[in-house]
Amino acid sequence: MTLMGFAWKNLRRRPVRTVLTMLGVGVAVGAVVALVGLAGSFEQALLDLFQRRGVDLVVIRRGGLQQMNSILDEKLAERIQQIPGVRAVSPGLLQPFSFPEVDIFGVIARGMRSDSFLLKDLNMVEGRLFGPNDHQVVVLGSALAASLGKKVGDRIELAPGHWFTILGVYESENLLENGTMIMPLSDLQQMMDLQGKVTAFNVVADLHTPEQLQHLKSQIEALAPYLRAQTLRENVASSVELQLAKATAWLTSAVALIVGGLGMINTMLTAVFERTRELALLRAVGWRRGRLMRLVLLEAVLLALAGAVVGTLLGWSLTQLLSRIPAAGRMVAGQIPPTVVLKGFALALGVGVLGGLYPAYRAAQLLPTEGLRHE
């Protein structure tokens, strides 16, 4: 019998313990796949939202922890537009709103000018987009409209006493955009008492080379000491909310991995103790210490990899479930990046090796005579 066959047979001899250990590793891997995967897919969706519209740079206020707390003068748009190498500038204001009556929180309203290049390819499935003469109107993403149960012509209260007419519903390939609303910039400014103020400027460059973008960043930041120009990836990576989401995901996953690793060590140590007679007999018939170590390590690795399969299925099932819940569906795509699955398997392999190393060492130290004394 091969070493692999021997290891698999040993695991099948103790089905309950094997299944429980697999589940322990599976929960850890499931946490990595689900939590880290959701954070990663959210980051990618945020990048895609602006990349496919050609945004090269995002200009915000320097030193702000959150982009929505960045307040800038809207008139800076004209000064940025005059910089050689800048093709287009779109000022925007972001503001979160909640609808507790339907358990929907943190909906982002995006205030934009009607001529913004960000609206050029917006796919309107119902109604129409607002024009320069439209006021107190809003267009909703299809996912948000479905969650709110609203349609074109309905009215929606965004703040006490501030009612807006739904002018249209748009559909986007980007999940995040589908869960937001867009309204005239002047309306959002007036409602929030931020006349003439914006959150950020989205900039499109004539050339997209790193050298040209770095040159534009320097020129934009030279307009005022409080300005900070970032590439799209830099802007997304600096998001405090995203950093917290990633940190929380990895912290939760780390705790689950530690628990899974301890369970692996306990299982393998118990297995070594219960099989003292068997392992000592193998030593007596000529098995070397290294071969015994490889046997125990192989059992631990098989357990871990089986747990990784279970965990991946658990993580995928959780994201699918969340994507179908109305309150979370507008934020969760239900897709897991393949790199996250690979990370889950790599971590499971690490848990298997580390969890089986000491038990394997203990097994290798057994003497043939110990099998005679063991009861």
One Martini backbone bead per residue (centre of mass of N, CA, C, O) as a GRO file, in nm:
protein
  375
    1MET     BB    1   0.097   0.036   0.022
    2THR     BB    2   0.069   0.350   0.003
    3LEU     BB    3   0.101   0.636   0.174
    4MET     BB    4  -0.169   0.754   0.087
    5GLY     BB    5  -0.346   0.507   0.148
    6PHE     BB    6  -0.271   0.488   0.447
    7ALA     BB    7  -0.373   0.769   0.532
    8TRP     BB    8  -0.669   0.738   0.437
    9LYS     BB    9  -0.737   0.493   0.613
   10ASN     BB   10  -0.689   0.630   0.888
   11LEU     BB   11  -0.915   0.843   0.855
   12ARG     BB   12  -1.157   0.635   0.815
   13ARG     BB   13  -1.138   0.503   1.108
   14ARG     BB   14  -1.218   0.822   1.206
   15PRO     BB   15  -1.487   0.989   1.113
   16VAL     BB   16  -1.567   1.196   1.331
   17ARG     BB   17  -1.292   1.335   1.368
   18THR     BB   18  -1.249   1.405   1.074
   19VAL     BB   19  -1.501   1.582   1.030
   20LEU     BB   20  -1.449   1.791   1.257
   21THR     BB   21  -1.176   1.889   1.147
   22MET     BB   22  -1.275   1.976   0.871
   23LEU     BB   23  -1.477   2.187   0.982
   24GLY     BB   24  -1.272   2.366   1.123
   25VAL     BB   25  -1.119   2.438   0.863
   26GLY     BB   26  -1.367   2.523   0.696
   27VAL     BB   27  -1.445   2.773   0.860
   28ALA     BB   28  -1.181   2.924   0.813
   29VAL     BB   29  -1.192   2.925   0.502
   30GLY     BB   30  -1.476   3.051   0.480
   31ALA     BB   31  -1.393   3.322   0.602
   32VAL     BB   32  -1.192   3.397   0.385
   33VAL     BB   33  -1.371   3.373   0.134
   34ALA     BB   34  -1.602   3.560   0.226
   35LEU     BB   35  -1.471   3.815   0.358
   36VAL     BB   36  -1.230   3.869   0.167
   37GLY     BB   37  -1.392   3.844  -0.094
   38LEU     BB   38  -1.585   4.084  -0.045
   39ALA     BB   39  -1.369   4.301  -0.021
   40GLY     BB   40  -1.240   4.250  -0.302
   41SER     BB   41  -1.499   4.291  -0.477
   42PHE     BB   42  -1.552   4.580  -0.381
   43GLU     BB   43  -1.288   4.702  -0.486
   44GLN     BB   44  -1.327   4.622  -0.785
   45ALA     BB   45  -1.597   4.769  -0.826
   46LEU     BB   46  -1.485   5.052  -0.767
   47LEU     BB   47  -1.286   5.054  -1.001
   48ASP     BB   48  -1.481   4.989  -1.240
   49LEU     BB   49  -1.672   5.233  -1.218
   50PHE     BB   50  -1.429   5.434  -1.334
   51GLN     BB   51  -1.261   5.293  -1.552
   52ARG     BB   52  -1.494   5.265  -1.777
   53ARG     BB   53  -1.490   5.606  -1.777
   54GLY     BB   54  -1.172   5.708  -1.771
   55VAL     BB   55  -1.056   5.753  -1.499
   56ASP     BB   56  -0.743   5.878  -1.357
   57LEU     BB   57  -0.827   6.104  -1.141
   58VAL     BB   58  -0.847   6.205  -0.789
   59VAL     BB   59  -0.975   6.491  -0.617
   60ILE     BB   60  -0.889   6.589  -0.286
   61ARG     BB   61  -0.859   6.640   0.043
   62ARG     BB   62  -0.613   6.679   0.247
   63GLY     BB   63  -0.626   6.459   0.539
   64GLY     BB   64  -0.866   6.291   0.494
   65LEU     BB   65  -1.026   5.999   0.598
   66GLN     BB   66  -1.282   6.073   0.422
   67GLN     BB   67  -1.419   6.148   0.125
   68MET     BB   68  -1.701   6.268   0.234
   69ASN     BB   69  -1.521   6.494   0.404
   70SER     BB   70  -1.453   6.628   0.139
   71ILE     BB   71  -1.414   6.984   0.092
   72LEU     BB   72  -1.477   7.172  -0.207
   73ASP     BB   73  -1.445   7.395  -0.456
   74GLU     BB   74  -1.615   7.398  -0.752
   75LYS     BB   75  -1.429   7.612  -0.911
   76LEU     BB   76  -1.179   7.418  -0.955
   77ALA     BB   77  -1.265   7.285  -1.221
   78GLU     BB   78  -1.170   7.512  -1.414
   79ARG     BB   79  -0.867   7.504  -1.333
   80ILE     BB   80  -0.818   7.208  -1.408
   81GLN     BB   81  -0.911   7.226  -1.708
   82GLN     BB   82  -0.662   7.430  -1.789
   83ILE     BB   83  -0.476   7.204  -1.780
   84PRO     BB   84  -0.249   7.056  -1.949
   85GLY     BB   85  -0.390   6.725  -2.027
   86VAL     BB   86  -0.690   6.790  -1.971
   87ARG     BB   87  -1.003   6.672  -2.077
   88ALA     BB   88  -1.175   6.613  -1.800
   89VAL     BB   89  -1.427   6.733  -1.553
   90SER     BB   90  -1.591   6.601  -1.244
   91PRO     BB   91  -1.795   6.709  -1.017
   92GLY     BB   92  -1.867   6.580  -0.676
   93LEU     BB   93  -2.128   6.457  -0.449
   94LEU     BB   94  -2.137   6.286  -0.138
   95GLN     BB   95  -2.423   6.100   0.022
   96PRO     BB   96  -2.569   5.947   0.285
   97PHE     BB   97  -2.856   5.725   0.312
   98SER     BB   98  -3.164   5.629   0.482
   99PHE     BB   99  -3.423   5.345   0.516
  100PRO     BB  100  -3.564   5.221   0.793
  101GLU     BB  101  -3.850   5.118   0.690
  102VAL     BB  102  -3.661   4.900   0.492
  103ASP     BB  103  -3.369   4.832   0.591
  104ILE     BB  104  -3.190   5.080   0.460
  105PHE     BB  105  -2.837   5.152   0.443
  106GLY     BB  106  -2.600   5.354   0.297
  107VAL     BB  107  -2.695   5.532   0.065
  108ILE     BB  108  -2.564   5.665  -0.228
  109ALA     BB  109  -2.540   5.999  -0.322
  110ARG     BB  110  -2.491   6.150  -0.652
  111GLY     BB  111  -2.366   6.455  -0.735
  112MET     BB  112  -2.432   6.605  -1.064
  113ARG     BB  113  -2.384   6.712  -1.356
  114SER     BB  114  -2.554   6.685  -1.656
  115ASP     BB  115  -2.255   6.699  -1.826
  116SER     BB  116  -2.127   6.452  -1.727
  117PHE     BB  117  -1.923   6.191  -1.828
  118LEU     BB  118  -2.050   5.976  -1.620
  119LEU     BB  119  -2.345   5.988  -1.794
  120LYS     BB  120  -2.318   5.897  -2.096
  121ASP     BB  121  -2.354   5.554  -2.042
  122LEU     BB  122  -2.625   5.550  -1.911
  123ASN     BB  123  -2.866   5.294  -1.853
  124MET     BB  124  -3.191   5.353  -1.936
  125VAL     BB  125  -3.493   5.166  -1.853
  126GLU     BB  126  -3.635   5.419  -1.719
  127GLY     BB  127  -3.707   5.695  -1.836
  128ARG     BB  128  -3.481   5.964  -1.740
  129LEU     BB  129  -3.249   6.198  -1.750
  130PHE     BB  130  -3.130   6.471  -1.629
  131GLY     BB  131  -3.127   6.816  -1.670
  132PRO     BB  132  -3.060   7.155  -1.637
  133ASN     BB  133  -3.394   7.201  -1.560
  134ASP     BB  134  -3.380   6.995  -1.333
  135HIS     BB  135  -3.560   6.950  -1.015
  136GLN     BB  136  -3.616   6.744  -0.763
  137VAL     BB  137  -3.448   6.490  -0.868
  138VAL     BB  138  -3.412   6.126  -0.942
  139VAL     BB  139  -3.194   5.847  -0.996
  140LEU     BB  140  -3.207   5.490  -1.002
  141GLY     BB  141  -3.101   5.201  -0.932
  142SER     BB  142  -3.231   4.894  -0.982
  143ALA     BB  143  -3.167   4.773  -0.701
  144LEU     BB  144  -3.281   5.008  -0.534
  145ALA     BB  145  -3.566   5.017  -0.650
  146ALA     BB  146  -3.639   4.729  -0.561
  147SER     BB  147  -3.587   4.767  -0.253
  148LEU     BB  148  -3.797   5.021  -0.235
  149GLY     BB  149  -4.041   5.000  -0.440
  150LYS     BB  150  -3.975   5.183  -0.697
  151LYS     BB  151  -4.082   5.426  -0.948
  152VAL     BB  152  -4.163   5.608  -1.193
  153GLY     BB  153  -4.302   5.905  -1.025
  154ASP     BB  154  -4.215   5.875  -0.762
  155ARG     BB  155  -4.162   5.957  -0.423
  156ILE     BB  156  -3.877   6.079  -0.218
  157GLU     BB  157  -3.737   6.091   0.112
  158LEU     BB  158  -3.416   6.205   0.218
  159ALA     BB  159  -3.529   6.437   0.399
  160PRO     BB  160  -3.679   6.635   0.598
  161GLY     BB  161  -3.884   6.785   0.350
  162HIS     BB  162  -3.725   6.620   0.109
  163TRP     BB  163  -3.856   6.588  -0.206
  164PHE     BB  164  -3.838   6.340  -0.477
  165THR     BB  165  -3.844   6.267  -0.814
  166ILE     BB  166  -3.861   5.991  -1.014
  167LEU     BB  167  -3.719   5.993  -1.339
  168GLY     BB  168  -3.535   5.722  -1.318
  169VAL     BB  169  -3.389   5.402  -1.434
  170TYR     BB  170  -3.088   5.227  -1.392
  171GLU     BB  171  -2.840   5.009  -1.554
  172SER     BB  172  -2.562   4.815  -1.434
  173GLU     BB  173  -2.276   4.614  -1.427
  174ASN     BB  174  -2.244   4.758  -1.158
  175LEU     BB  175  -2.340   4.699  -0.842
  176LEU     BB  176  -2.290   4.969  -0.695
  177GLU     BB  177  -2.444   5.150  -0.897
  178ASN     BB  178  -2.723   5.000  -0.858
  179GLY     BB  179  -2.717   5.111  -0.533
  180THR     BB  180  -2.763   5.402  -0.637
  181MET     BB  181  -2.788   5.763  -0.662
  182ILE     BB  182  -2.885   6.034  -0.888
  183MET     BB  183  -2.825   6.394  -0.884
  184PRO     BB  184  -2.831   6.707  -0.880
  185LEU     BB  185  -2.591   6.896  -0.749
  186SER     BB  186  -2.760   7.143  -0.649
  187ASP     BB  187  -2.962   6.981  -0.477
  188LEU     BB  188  -2.761   6.854  -0.278
  189GLN     BB  189  -2.634   7.115  -0.180
  190GLN     BB  190  -2.892   7.243  -0.066
  191MET     BB  191  -2.979   7.017   0.131
  192MET     BB  192  -2.670   7.026   0.278
  193ASP     BB  193  -2.554   7.315   0.285
  194LEU     BB  194  -2.333   7.309   0.001
  195GLN     BB  195  -2.283   7.554  -0.162
  196GLY     BB  196  -2.022   7.510  -0.390
  197LYS     BB  197  -1.974   7.207  -0.303
  198VAL     BB  198  -1.742   6.926  -0.296
  199THR     BB  199  -1.573   6.618  -0.279
  200ALA     BB  200  -1.480   6.576  -0.592
  201PHE     BB  201  -1.254   6.512  -0.875
  202ASN     BB  202  -1.287   6.388  -1.200
  203VAL     BB  203  -1.016   6.281  -1.415
  204VAL     BB  204  -0.921   6.324  -1.758
  205ALA     BB  205  -0.670   6.229  -1.971
  206ASP     BB  206  -0.495   6.235  -2.261
  207LEU     BB  207  -0.279   6.075  -2.106
  208HIS     BB  208  -0.187   5.735  -1.947
  209THR     BB  209   0.079   5.770  -1.838
  210PRO     BB  210   0.265   5.775  -1.557
  211GLU     BB  211   0.412   6.041  -1.622
  212GLN     BB  212   0.163   6.216  -1.687
  213LEU     BB  213   0.010   6.172  -1.419
  214GLN     BB  214   0.231   6.287  -1.237
  215HIS     BB  215   0.228   6.568  -1.364
  216LEU     BB  216  -0.070   6.632  -1.302
  217LYS     BB  217  -0.058   6.603  -0.999
  218SER     BB  218   0.137   6.839  -0.953
  219GLN     BB  219  -0.039   7.063  -1.084
  220ILE     BB  220  -0.288   7.032  -0.906
  221GLU     BB  221  -0.145   7.064  -0.624
  222ALA     BB  222  -0.046   7.363  -0.698
  223LEU     BB  223  -0.323   7.518  -0.662
  224ALA     BB  224  -0.328   7.382  -0.362
  225PRO     BB  225  -0.227   7.265  -0.047
  226TYR     BB  226  -0.510   7.080  -0.003
  227LEU     BB  227  -0.445   6.906  -0.242
  228ARG     BB  228  -0.524   6.567  -0.377
  229ALA     BB  229  -0.380   6.352  -0.614
  230GLN     BB  230  -0.513   6.043  -0.752
  231THR     BB  231  -0.523   5.751  -0.837
  232LEU     BB  232  -0.754   5.516  -0.847
  233ARG     BB  233  -0.602   5.305  -0.674
  234GLU     BB  234  -0.518   5.499  -0.447
  235ASN     BB  235  -0.804   5.583  -0.364
  236VAL     BB  236  -0.915   5.304  -0.289
  237ALA     BB  237  -0.683   5.217  -0.089
  238SER     BB  238  -0.750   5.482   0.108
  239SER     BB  239  -1.000   5.364   0.213
  240VAL     BB  240  -1.122   5.327   0.523
  241GLU     BB  241  -1.354   5.125   0.483
  242LEU     BB  242  -1.182   4.914   0.331
  243GLN     BB  243  -0.964   4.871   0.544
  244LEU     BB  244  -1.158   4.776   0.768
  245ALA     BB  245  -1.276   4.537   0.615
  246LYS     BB  246  -1.011   4.385   0.578
  247ALA     BB  247  -0.922   4.370   0.875
  248THR     BB  248  -1.173   4.220   0.977
  249ALA     BB  249  -1.152   3.975   0.792
  250TRP     BB  250  -0.864   3.882   0.886
  251LEU     BB  251  -0.920   3.862   1.189
  252THR     BB  252  -1.144   3.654   1.176
  253SER     BB  253  -0.977   3.445   1.016
  254ALA     BB  254  -0.745   3.411   1.221
  255VAL     BB  255  -0.913   3.294   1.449
  256ALA     BB  256  -1.017   3.051   1.287
  257LEU     BB  257  -0.732   2.935   1.221
  258ILE     BB  258  -0.640   2.885   1.509
  259VAL     BB  259  -0.863   2.692   1.588
  260GLY     BB  260  -0.807   2.491   1.358
  261GLY     BB  261  -0.511   2.431   1.440
  262LEU     BB  262  -0.571   2.320   1.724
  263GLY     BB  263  -0.750   2.092   1.623
  264MET     BB  264  -0.531   1.952   1.460
  265ILE     BB  265  -0.331   1.892   1.688
  266ASN     BB  266  -0.527   1.728   1.864
  267THR     BB  267  -0.595   1.508   1.660
  268MET     BB  268  -0.300   1.406   1.599
  269LEU     BB  269  -0.215   1.342   1.888
  270THR     BB  270  -0.438   1.138   1.944
  271ALA     BB  271  -0.366   0.948   1.711
  272VAL     BB  272  -0.081   0.880   1.808
  273PHE     BB  273  -0.159   0.763   2.081
  274GLU     BB  274  -0.361   0.540   1.974
  275ARG     BB  275  -0.105   0.439   1.764
  276THR     BB  276   0.147   0.334   1.911
  277ARG     BB  277   0.156   0.034   1.838
  278GLU     BB  278   0.151   0.070   1.531
  279LEU     BB  279   0.402   0.260   1.502
  280ALA     BB  280   0.602   0.071   1.646
  281LEU     BB  281   0.572  -0.158   1.443
  282LEU     BB  282   0.678  -0.002   1.201
  283ARG     BB  283   0.957   0.034   1.322
  284ALA     BB  284   1.017  -0.278   1.353
  285VAL     BB  285   0.983  -0.326   1.020
  286GLY     BB  286   1.163  -0.048   0.908
  287TRP     BB  287   1.067   0.223   0.965
  288ARG     BB  288   1.141   0.537   0.938
  289ARG     BB  289   1.115   0.842   1.074
  290GLY     BB  290   1.050   1.000   0.811
  291ARG     BB  291   0.809   0.822   0.726
  292LEU     BB  292   0.632   0.879   0.971
  293MET     BB  293   0.618   1.182   0.934
  294ARG     BB  294   0.485   1.178   0.652
  295LEU     BB  295   0.227   1.035   0.736
  296VAL     BB  296   0.117   1.244   0.940
  297LEU     BB  297   0.134   1.490   0.752
  298LEU     BB  298  -0.052   1.377   0.533
  299GLU     BB  299  -0.303   1.361   0.706
  300ALA     BB  300  -0.316   1.665   0.771
  301VAL     BB  301  -0.331   1.765   0.477
  302LEU     BB  302  -0.587   1.615   0.394
  303LEU     BB  303  -0.767   1.751   0.600
  304ALA     BB  304  -0.719   2.043   0.508
  305LEU     BB  305  -0.810   2.015   0.208
  306ALA     BB  306  -1.091   1.917   0.273
  307GLY     BB  307  -1.161   2.174   0.434
  308ALA     BB  308  -1.125   2.369   0.193
  309VAL     BB  309  -1.359   2.264   0.029
  310VAL     BB  310  -1.576   2.316   0.240
  311GLY     BB  311  -1.513   2.622   0.280
  312THR     BB  312  -1.568   2.715  -0.009
  313LEU     BB  313  -1.866   2.631  -0.009
  314LEU     BB  314  -1.948   2.804   0.232
  315GLY     BB  315  -1.859   3.081   0.121
  316TRP     BB  316  -2.028   3.072  -0.138
  317SER     BB  317  -2.305   3.035   0.000
  318LEU     BB  318  -2.299   3.299   0.163
  319THR     BB  319  -2.279   3.498  -0.078
  320GLN     BB  320  -2.538   3.404  -0.216
  321LEU     BB  321  -2.728   3.473   0.017
  322LEU     BB  322  -2.661   3.778   0.039
  323SER     BB  323  -2.736   3.849  -0.265
  324ARG     BB  324  -3.061   3.775  -0.190
  325ILE     BB  325  -3.068   4.006   0.005
  326PRO     BB  326  -3.198   4.313  -0.013
  327ALA     BB  327  -3.005   4.470   0.193
  328ALA     BB  328  -2.730   4.327   0.043
  329GLY     BB  329  -2.750   4.291  -0.273
  330ARG     BB  330  -2.638   4.587  -0.356
  331MET     BB  331  -2.327   4.490  -0.234
  332VAL     BB  332  -2.348   4.182  -0.327
  333ALA     BB  333  -2.242   3.967  -0.592
  334GLY     BB  334  -2.145   3.650  -0.541
  335GLN     BB  335  -1.836   3.686  -0.596
  336ILE     BB  336  -1.520   3.504  -0.617
  337PRO     BB  337  -1.204   3.535  -0.623
  338PRO     BB  338  -0.962   3.312  -0.710
  339THR     BB  339  -0.739   3.419  -0.517
  340VAL     BB  340  -0.895   3.359  -0.255
  341VAL     BB  341  -0.910   3.055  -0.285
  342LEU     BB  342  -0.603   3.014  -0.289
  343LYS     BB  343  -0.557   3.131  -0.008
  344GLY     BB  344  -0.727   2.922   0.142
  345PHE     BB  345  -0.554   2.675   0.059
  346ALA     BB  346  -0.284   2.778   0.168
  347LEU     BB  347  -0.376   2.803   0.464
  348ALA     BB  348  -0.461   2.509   0.498
  349LEU     BB  349  -0.182   2.392   0.442
  350GLY     BB  350  -0.048   2.536   0.680
  351VAL     BB  351  -0.223   2.406   0.899
  352GLY     BB  352  -0.143   2.114   0.834
  353VAL     BB  353   0.162   2.138   0.880
  354LEU     BB  354   0.166   2.273   1.164
  355GLY     BB  355  -0.040   2.069   1.298
  356GLY     BB  356   0.156   1.804   1.215
  357LEU     BB  357   0.449   1.838   1.314
  358TYR     BB  358   0.452   1.751   1.613
  359PRO     BB  359   0.310   1.477   1.586
  360ALA     BB  360   0.527   1.368   1.389
  361TYR     BB  361   0.761   1.386   1.586
  362ARG     BB  362   0.642   1.199   1.800
  363ALA     BB  363   0.623   0.951   1.615
  364ALA     BB  364   0.938   0.939   1.544
  365GLN     BB  365   1.021   0.880   1.864
  366LEU     BB  366   0.938   0.605   1.857
  367LEU     BB  367   0.976   0.290   1.992
  368PRO     BB  368   0.935  -0.041   1.954
  369THR     BB  369   0.894  -0.098   2.269
  370GLU     BB  370   0.635   0.083   2.320
  371GLY     BB  371   0.423  -0.119   2.207
  372LEU     BB  372   0.445  -0.319   2.454
  373ARG     BB  373   0.355  -0.098   2.686
  374HIS     BB  374   0.100  -0.037   2.541
  375GLU     BB  375  -0.271  -0.007   2.617
   0.00000   0.00000   0.00000
